[in-house]
GROMACS .gro file of C-alpha atoms in nm:
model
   52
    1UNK     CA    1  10.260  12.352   6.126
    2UNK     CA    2  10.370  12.514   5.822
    3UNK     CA    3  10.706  12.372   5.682
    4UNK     CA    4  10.920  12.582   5.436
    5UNK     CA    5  11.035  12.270   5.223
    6UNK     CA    6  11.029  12.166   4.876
    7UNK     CA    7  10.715  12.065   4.735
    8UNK     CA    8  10.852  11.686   4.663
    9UNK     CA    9  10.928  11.680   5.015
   10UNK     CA   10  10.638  11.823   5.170
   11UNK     CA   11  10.409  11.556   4.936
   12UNK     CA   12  10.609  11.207   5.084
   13UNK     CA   13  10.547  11.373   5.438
   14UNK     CA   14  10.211  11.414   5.368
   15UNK     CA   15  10.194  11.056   5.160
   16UNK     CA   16  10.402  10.870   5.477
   17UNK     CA   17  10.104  11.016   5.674
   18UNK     CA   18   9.819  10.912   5.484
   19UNK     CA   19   9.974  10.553   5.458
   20UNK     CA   20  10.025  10.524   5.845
   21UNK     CA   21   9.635  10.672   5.905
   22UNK     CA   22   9.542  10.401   5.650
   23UNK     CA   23   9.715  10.167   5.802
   24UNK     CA   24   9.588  10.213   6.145
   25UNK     CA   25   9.239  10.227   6.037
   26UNK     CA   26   9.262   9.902   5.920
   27UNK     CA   27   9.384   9.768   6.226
   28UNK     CA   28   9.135   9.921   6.431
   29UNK     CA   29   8.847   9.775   6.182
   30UNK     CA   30   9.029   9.418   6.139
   31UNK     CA   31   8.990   9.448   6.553
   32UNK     CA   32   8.656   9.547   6.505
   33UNK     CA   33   8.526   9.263   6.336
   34UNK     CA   34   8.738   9.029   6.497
   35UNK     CA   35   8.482   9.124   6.822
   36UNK     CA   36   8.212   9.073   6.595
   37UNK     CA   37   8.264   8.724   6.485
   38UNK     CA   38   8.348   8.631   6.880
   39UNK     CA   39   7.959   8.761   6.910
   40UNK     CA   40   7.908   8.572   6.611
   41UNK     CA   41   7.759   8.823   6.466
   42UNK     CA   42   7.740   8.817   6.060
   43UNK     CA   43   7.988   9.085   5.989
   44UNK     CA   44   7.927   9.138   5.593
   45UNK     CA   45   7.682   9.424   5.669
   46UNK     CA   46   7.948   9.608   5.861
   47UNK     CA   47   8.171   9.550   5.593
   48UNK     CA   48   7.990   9.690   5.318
   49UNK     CA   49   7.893   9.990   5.590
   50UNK     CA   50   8.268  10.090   5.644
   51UNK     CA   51   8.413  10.067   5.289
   52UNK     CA   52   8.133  10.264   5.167
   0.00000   0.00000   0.00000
């Protein structure tokens, strides 16, 4: 997938795309620990594990 565009445009593609990965990370981890506290699990430890 190699696009013949100008180098401004080509880095907002790719910056559009690394917001909306970032963006649905975080909504699969905020799901993630939302499970976890329904366990009632202490969830710090899995915080510090997936920011790290």
């Amino acid at each position: 997938m190699v696009l013949n565009l100008d180098p401004v445009v080509s880095l907002l593609v790719s910056l559009v795309l690394l917001v909306v990965s970032h963006v649905r990370n975080r909504q699969i981890l905020n799901r993630k620990f939302k499970q976890l506290e329904s366990k009632g699990a202490p969830f710090t430890d899995y915080t510090v594990q997936y920011f790290l």
